[in-house]
CSV table of C-alpha atoms in Angstrom, one decimal:
chain,number,residue,atom,x,y,z
A,833,LEU,CA,-0.1,-18.7,32.8
A,834,LYS,CA,0.9,-16.6,29.8
A,835,VAL,CA,-2.2,-16.1,27.5
A,836,ASN,CA,-1.7,-16.5,23.8
A,837,THR,CA,-2.5,-13.2,22.1
A,838,GLY,CA,-1.0,-14.0,18.7
A,839,CYS,CA,-2.3,-16.1,15.8
A,840,ARG,CA,-4.1,-19.4,16.6
A,841,PRO,CA,-3.2,-22.9,15.5
A,842,LEU,CA,-4.9,-24.4,12.5
A,843,THR,CA,-7.3,-27.3,12.7
A,844,ASP,CA,-7.1,-30.5,10.6
A,845,VAL,CA,-10.0,-29.3,8.4
A,846,GLU,CA,-8.3,-26.0,7.8
A,847,ILE,CA,-5.0,-27.6,6.9
A,848,ASP,CA,-6.7,-29.7,4.3
A,849,LYS,CA,-8.4,-26.6,2.9
A,850,CYS,CA,-5.1,-24.7,2.7
A,851,LEU,CA,-3.4,-27.5,0.9
A,852,ARG,CA,-6.3,-27.8,-1.6
A,853,HIS,CA,-6.2,-24.0,-2.1
A,854,ILE,CA,-2.4,-24.1,-2.7
A,855,ARG,CA,-2.7,-26.9,-5.3
A,856,THR,CA,-5.5,-25.3,-7.2
A,857,THR,CA,-4.6,-21.6,-7.2
A,858,ARG,CA,-0.8,-21.2,-7.0
A,859,ARG,CA,1.4,-21.1,-10.0
A,860,TYR,CA,4.3,-22.6,-8.1
A,861,TRP,CA,2.1,-24.9,-6.0
A,862,LEU,CA,4.7,-27.7,-5.7
A,863,ARG,CA,7.1,-25.3,-3.9
A,864,ASP,CA,4.4,-23.7,-1.8
A,865,GLU,CA,2.9,-27.0,-0.8
A,866,ALA,CA,6.4,-28.3,0.2
A,867,LEU,CA,7.0,-25.2,2.3
A,868,PHE,CA,3.6,-25.5,4.1
A,869,LEU,CA,4.2,-29.2,4.9
A,870,PHE,CA,7.8,-28.6,5.9
A,871,GLN,CA,6.9,-26.0,8.5
A,872,LEU,CA,4.1,-28.1,9.8
A,873,ALA,CA,6.4,-31.1,10.1
A,874,THR,CA,9.4,-29.4,11.7
A,875,GLY,CA,7.8,-26.5,13.7
A,876,PHE,CA,10.4,-24.1,12.5
A,877,ARG,CA,9.6,-20.4,12.3
A,878,ILE,CA,9.1,-19.3,8.7
A,879,LYS,CA,12.5,-17.4,8.8
A,880,GLU,CA,14.2,-20.7,9.8
A,881,CYS,CA,12.4,-22.6,7.0
A,882,LEU,CA,13.5,-20.2,4.4
A,883,SER,CA,17.1,-20.3,5.5
A,884,THR,CA,17.5,-24.0,4.7
A,885,HIS,CA,19.5,-25.1,1.6
A,886,LEU,CA,19.2,-28.2,-0.5
A,887,ARG,CA,22.4,-29.6,1.1
A,888,ASP,CA,20.6,-29.6,4.5
A,889,LEU,CA,17.8,-31.9,3.2
A,890,TRP,CA,19.5,-33.9,0.4
A,891,ARG,CA,22.6,-36.0,0.9
A,892,PHE,CA,24.0,-39.0,-0.9
A,893,ASN,CA,21.1,-38.8,-3.4
A,894,LYS,CA,18.5,-39.2,-0.7
A,895,LEU,CA,16.4,-37.2,1.8
A,896,THR,CA,18.0,-36.7,5.2
A,897,SER,CA,16.2,-37.9,8.4
A,898,GLN,CA,16.7,-34.6,10.1
A,899,VAL,CA,17.5,-31.0,9.4
A,900,THR,CA,19.4,-28.4,11.4
A,901,VAL,CA,19.0,-24.6,11.4
A,902,THR,CA,22.2,-22.7,12.5
A,903,LYS,CA,21.9,-20.2,15.3
A,904,GLU,CA,22.4,-17.1,13.1
A,905,HIS,CA,19.1,-17.9,11.4
A,906,MET,CA,17.3,-18.6,14.7
A,907,LYS,CA,15.3,-16.1,16.7
A,908,GLY,CA,17.8,-14.1,18.8
A,909,GLY,CA,20.6,-14.6,16.3
A,910,LYS,CA,24.2,-15.5,17.2
A,911,THR,CA,24.0,-13.9,20.6
A,912,TYR,CA,21.1,-15.7,22.3
A,913,ALA,CA,20.0,-18.5,20.0
A,914,THR,CA,21.3,-22.1,19.8
A,915,ALA,CA,21.2,-24.3,16.7
A,916,ARG,CA,18.1,-26.5,16.5
A,917,THR,CA,17.7,-29.8,14.9
A,918,ALA,CA,14.3,-31.2,13.9
A,919,VAL,CA,13.6,-34.9,13.0
A,920,LEU,CA,11.6,-35.3,9.8
A,921,PRO,CA,8.4,-37.4,10.2
A,922,THR,CA,8.4,-40.8,8.7
A,923,ASP,CA,5.0,-40.4,7.1
A,924,PRO,CA,5.3,-41.8,3.6
A,925,SER,CA,3.0,-39.2,2.1
A,926,PHE,CA,5.2,-36.3,3.4
A,927,LEU,CA,8.4,-38.0,2.4
A,928,ASP,CA,7.2,-38.7,-1.1
A,929,LYS,CA,6.1,-35.1,-1.7
A,930,MET,CA,9.4,-33.7,-0.4
A,931,ARG,CA,11.4,-36.1,-2.6
A,932,LYS,CA,9.3,-35.2,-5.6
A,933,TYR,CA,9.8,-31.5,-4.9
A,934,ILE,CA,13.6,-31.7,-4.4
A,935,HIS,CA,13.9,-33.9,-7.6
A,936,SER,CA,12.1,-31.2,-9.5
A,937,LEU,CA,14.6,-28.6,-8.3
A,938,LEU,CA,17.6,-30.8,-9.1
A,939,ASP,CA,16.2,-31.6,-12.6
A,940,ALA,CA,15.8,-27.9,-13.2
A,941,GLY,CA,19.5,-27.3,-12.6
A,942,PHE,CA,19.5,-26.2,-9.0
A,943,ASP,CA,22.7,-26.7,-7.0
A,944,LEU,CA,22.9,-28.1,-3.5
A,945,ASP,CA,24.0,-24.6,-2.3
A,946,ASP,CA,20.7,-23.1,-3.5
A,947,PRO,CA,17.8,-22.5,-1.1
A,948,VAL,CA,15.2,-25.2,-0.7
A,949,PHE,CA,12.4,-22.6,-1.2
A,950,PRO,CA,13.8,-20.3,-3.9
A,951,ALA,CA,12.3,-17.1,-5.4
A,952,ASN,CA,11.4,-17.0,-9.0
A,953,GLN,CA,14.4,-15.1,-10.3
A,954,ARG,CA,18.2,-15.2,-10.0
A,955,VAL,CA,20.4,-12.3,-8.8
A,956,MET,CA,24.1,-11.6,-9.0
A,957,VAL,CA,25.8,-12.5,-5.7
A,958,TYR,CA,29.4,-12.5,-4.3
A,959,LYS,CA,30.8,-16.0,-4.2
A,960,ASP,CA,32.6,-15.6,-0.9
A,961,THR,CA,29.6,-14.3,1.1
A,962,GLY,CA,26.5,-15.1,-1.0
A,963,LEU,CA,25.3,-11.6,-0.5
A,964,PRO,CA,23.6,-9.8,-3.5
A,965,VAL,CA,25.7,-7.3,-5.5
A,966,LEU,CA,24.2,-3.9,-5.0
A,967,PRO,CA,24.2,-1.3,-7.8
A,968,ARG,CA,26.8,1.4,-7.4
A,969,LYS,CA,25.5,4.7,-6.3
A,970,ARG,CA,25.9,7.5,-8.8
A,971,LYS,CA,27.8,10.5,-7.7
A,972,PRO,CA,25.6,13.6,-7.8
A,973,LYS,CA,26.5,16.2,-10.4
A,974,SER,CA,28.3,19.2,-9.0
A,975,GLY,CA,26.1,22.2,-9.5
A,976,ARG,CA,27.6,25.5,-10.6
A,977,ALA,CA,27.1,28.5,-8.4
A,978,ALA,CA,25.2,31.2,-10.2
A,979,ILE,CA,24.0,34.7,-9.4
A,980,PRO,CA,20.2,35.1,-9.5
A,981,LYS,CA,19.2,37.2,-12.5
A,982,LYS,CA,17.5,39.8,-10.3
A,983,ASN,CA,20.8,40.5,-8.5
A,984,LYS,CA,23.0,40.8,-11.7
A,985,GLY,CA,24.6,44.2,-12.1
A,986,THR,CA,23.7,45.3,-8.5
A,987,LYS,CA,25.8,45.8,-5.4
A,988,LYS,CA,24.3,42.6,-3.9
A,989,GLY,CA,25.3,40.7,-7.1
A,990,GLU,CA,28.9,42.0,-6.8
A,991,GLN,CA,29.0,40.7,-3.2
A,992,ILE,CA,27.7,37.3,-4.2
A,993,GLN,CA,30.3,37.1,-7.0
A,994,GLU,CA,33.0,38.0,-4.5
A,995,LEU,CA,31.9,35.2,-2.2
A,996,ILE,CA,31.8,32.7,-5.0
A,997,GLU,CA,35.4,33.6,-6.0
A,998,GLN,CA,36.5,33.2,-2.3
A,999,VAL,CA,34.9,29.8,-2.2
A,1000,LYS,CA,36.6,28.7,-5.4
A,1001,SER,CA,40.0,29.8,-4.2
A,1002,LEU,CA,39.5,28.0,-0.9
A,1003,LYS,CA,38.5,24.9,-2.8
A,1004,LYS,CA,41.6,25.0,-5.0
A,1005,ALA,CA,43.9,25.5,-1.9
A,1006,LEU,CA,42.3,22.5,-0.2
A,1007,GLU,CA,42.7,20.3,-3.3
A,1008,LYS,CA,46.3,21.3,-3.6
A,1009,LYS,CA,47.0,20.5,0.0
A,1010,GLU,CA,45.3,17.1,-0.4
A,1011,GLU,CA,47.5,16.3,-3.4
A,1012,GLU,CA,50.6,17.3,-1.6
A,1013,SER,CA,49.7,15.1,1.4
A,1014,LYS,CA,49.0,12.2,-0.9
A,1015,GLU,CA,52.4,12.6,-2.6
A,1016,GLU,CA,54.2,12.7,0.8
A,1017,LYS,CA,52.4,9.5,1.9
A,1018,ALA,CA,53.3,7.8,-1.4
A,1019,GLU,CA,57.0,8.6,-0.9
A,1020,GLU,CA,56.9,7.2,2.6
A,1021,LYS,CA,55.7,3.8,1.4
A,1022,LYS,CA,58.5,1.6,0.4
A,1023,GLU,CA,56.6,-1.2,-1.3
A,1024,PRO,CA,53.9,-0.4,-3.9
A,1025,GLU,CA,50.4,-1.5,-3.0
A,1026,GLU,CA,49.0,-4.4,-5.0
A,1027,PRO,CA,45.9,-3.6,-7.0
A,1028,GLU,CA,42.7,-4.8,-5.3
A,1029,GLN,CA,41.4,-7.9,-7.0
A,1030,PRO,CA,37.8,-7.8,-8.1
A,1031,ARG,CA,35.5,-10.1,-6.1
A,1032,GLU,CA,34.1,-13.1,-8.0
A,1033,THR,CA,30.4,-13.1,-8.6
A,1034,GLU,CA,27.8,-15.5,-9.9
A,1035,LEU,CA,24.1,-15.8,-10.6
A,1036,ARG,CA,22.2,-17.5,-7.9
A,1037,PHE,CA,18.7,-18.0,-6.7
A,1038,LEU,CA,17.7,-16.3,-3.4
A,1039,ALA,CA,15.2,-17.7,-0.9
A,1040,LEU,CA,11.7,-16.5,-0.8
A,1041,SER,CA,11.3,-13.5,1.4
A,1042,GLN,CA,9.5,-13.8,4.8
A,1043,THR,CA,7.3,-10.8,3.8
A,1044,TYR,CA,6.1,-12.5,0.6
A,1045,VAL,CA,5.3,-15.8,2.3
A,1046,SER,CA,3.4,-14.0,5.1
A,1047,HIS,CA,1.4,-12.0,2.5
A,1048,GLN,CA,0.5,-15.2,0.6
A,1049,PHE,CA,-0.7,-16.9,3.8
A,1050,LYS,CA,-2.9,-13.9,4.7
A,1051,GLN,CA,-4.4,-13.8,1.2
A,1052,MET,CA,-5.1,-17.5,1.5
A,1053,ALA,CA,-6.8,-17.1,4.9
A,1054,LYS,CA,-8.9,-14.3,3.4
A,1055,ASP,CA,-9.9,-16.4,0.4
A,1056,LEU,CA,-10.8,-19.4,2.7
A,1057,GLU,CA,-12.5,-17.1,5.2
A,1058,LEU,CA,-10.6,-18.6,8.1
A,1059,ASP,CA,-11.9,-17.3,11.5
A,1060,GLY,CA,-9.7,-15.5,14.0
A,1061,VAL,CA,-6.1,-14.4,13.6
A,1062,THR,CA,-4.0,-16.8,11.5
A,1063,GLY,CA,-0.5,-16.6,9.9
A,1064,THR,CA,2.5,-18.7,9.1
A,1065,HIS,CA,3.1,-19.0,12.9
A,1066,SER,CA,-0.2,-21.0,13.1
A,1067,LEU,CA,1.7,-24.0,11.7
A,1068,ARG,CA,4.3,-23.7,14.4
A,1069,LYS,CA,1.6,-23.6,17.0
A,1070,ARG,CA,-0.1,-26.6,15.5
A,1071,TYR,CA,3.3,-28.4,15.7
A,1072,ALA,CA,3.5,-27.4,19.4
A,1073,GLN,CA,0.2,-29.0,20.1
A,1074,ALA,CA,1.1,-32.2,18.3
A,1075,MET,CA,4.4,-32.5,20.1
A,1076,TYR,CA,2.8,-31.8,23.5
A,1077,LYS,CA,0.5,-34.8,23.0
A,1078,LYS,CA,3.2,-37.0,21.6
A,1079,LEU,CA,5.5,-36.3,24.5
A,1080,ASP,CA,2.8,-37.2,27.1
A,1081,LYS,CA,2.2,-33.5,27.9
A,1082,ASP,CA,5.8,-33.0,29.1
A,1083,ILE,CA,6.0,-29.1,28.9
A,1084,ASN,CA,9.8,-29.1,29.3
A,1085,ALA,CA,10.4,-31.6,26.5
A,1086,THR,CA,7.9,-29.7,24.3
A,1087,ALA,CA,9.8,-26.4,25.0
A,1088,ALA,CA,13.1,-28.1,24.0
A,1089,ALA,CA,11.5,-29.4,20.8
A,1090,LEU,CA,10.4,-25.9,19.9
A,1091,GLY,CA,13.7,-24.3,20.8
A,1092,HIS,CA,12.1,-22.1,23.6
A,1093,ARG,CA,14.4,-20.8,26.3
A,1094,SER,CA,11.3,-20.1,28.5
A,1095,VAL,CA,8.5,-22.6,29.3
A,1096,ALA,CA,6.2,-19.7,29.6
A,1097,SER,CA,6.5,-19.2,25.8
A,1098,THR,CA,5.5,-22.8,25.2
A,1099,GLN,CA,2.6,-22.5,27.6
A,1100,SER,CA,1.3,-19.5,25.6
A,1101,TYR,CA,1.3,-21.7,22.4
A,1102,LEU,CA,-0.8,-24.3,24.2
A,1103,SER,CA,-3.3,-22.0,25.9
């Protein structure tokens, strides 16, 4: 049996404490509470939770009954992972809180392509890929070669000056050669190249970062003085325990619900 050496699952009492702490101390408590409940209800890893978009949870003006995370956002990526679908619980309290949260996003002007758990600021992204536009790197200023003052007027200084002149002449020769080769290539081309069209960009909200959420959870655990090692994965392990009981202690069905390829991983969650 594989022994669990990571963070432990949370108890019912600890879950209530965490939710109370989120509501009373967080500025964006509605979002943070929804994220906490969503991970607890689906058993997704925190990375998978943060990859969801509003269109995954909200269709035809109502909450969906299930949510799917594509394999590129799963552990193992496109190579080893498979897409996983989780059925949302029918608990009225959970559904009401999720509806209230999503309505708050839509009322604030969020689009269905925006993340379910957005960060607090928008960034410029490319429309075709959704990746952020990075600032252009500035070209370093070319420094001028200079002779140290102590060597000026000496034999060593003359040698340095001679080397500088040689380098300059070589540089000019190379530049001339490059220009000639460019002209030759331009003549060979029959059709002129079309100018590259600039990529379209737009302002969009990015999802919360995994690092930020993990830090917030650790700070909460410290404030509440939770015993042992806890983290965002504690919610996934709590989900594993609940599913194991619900599925009549069927380890294979529980592993499938968690998206585990190995039953040993599931056993470590339950140990």
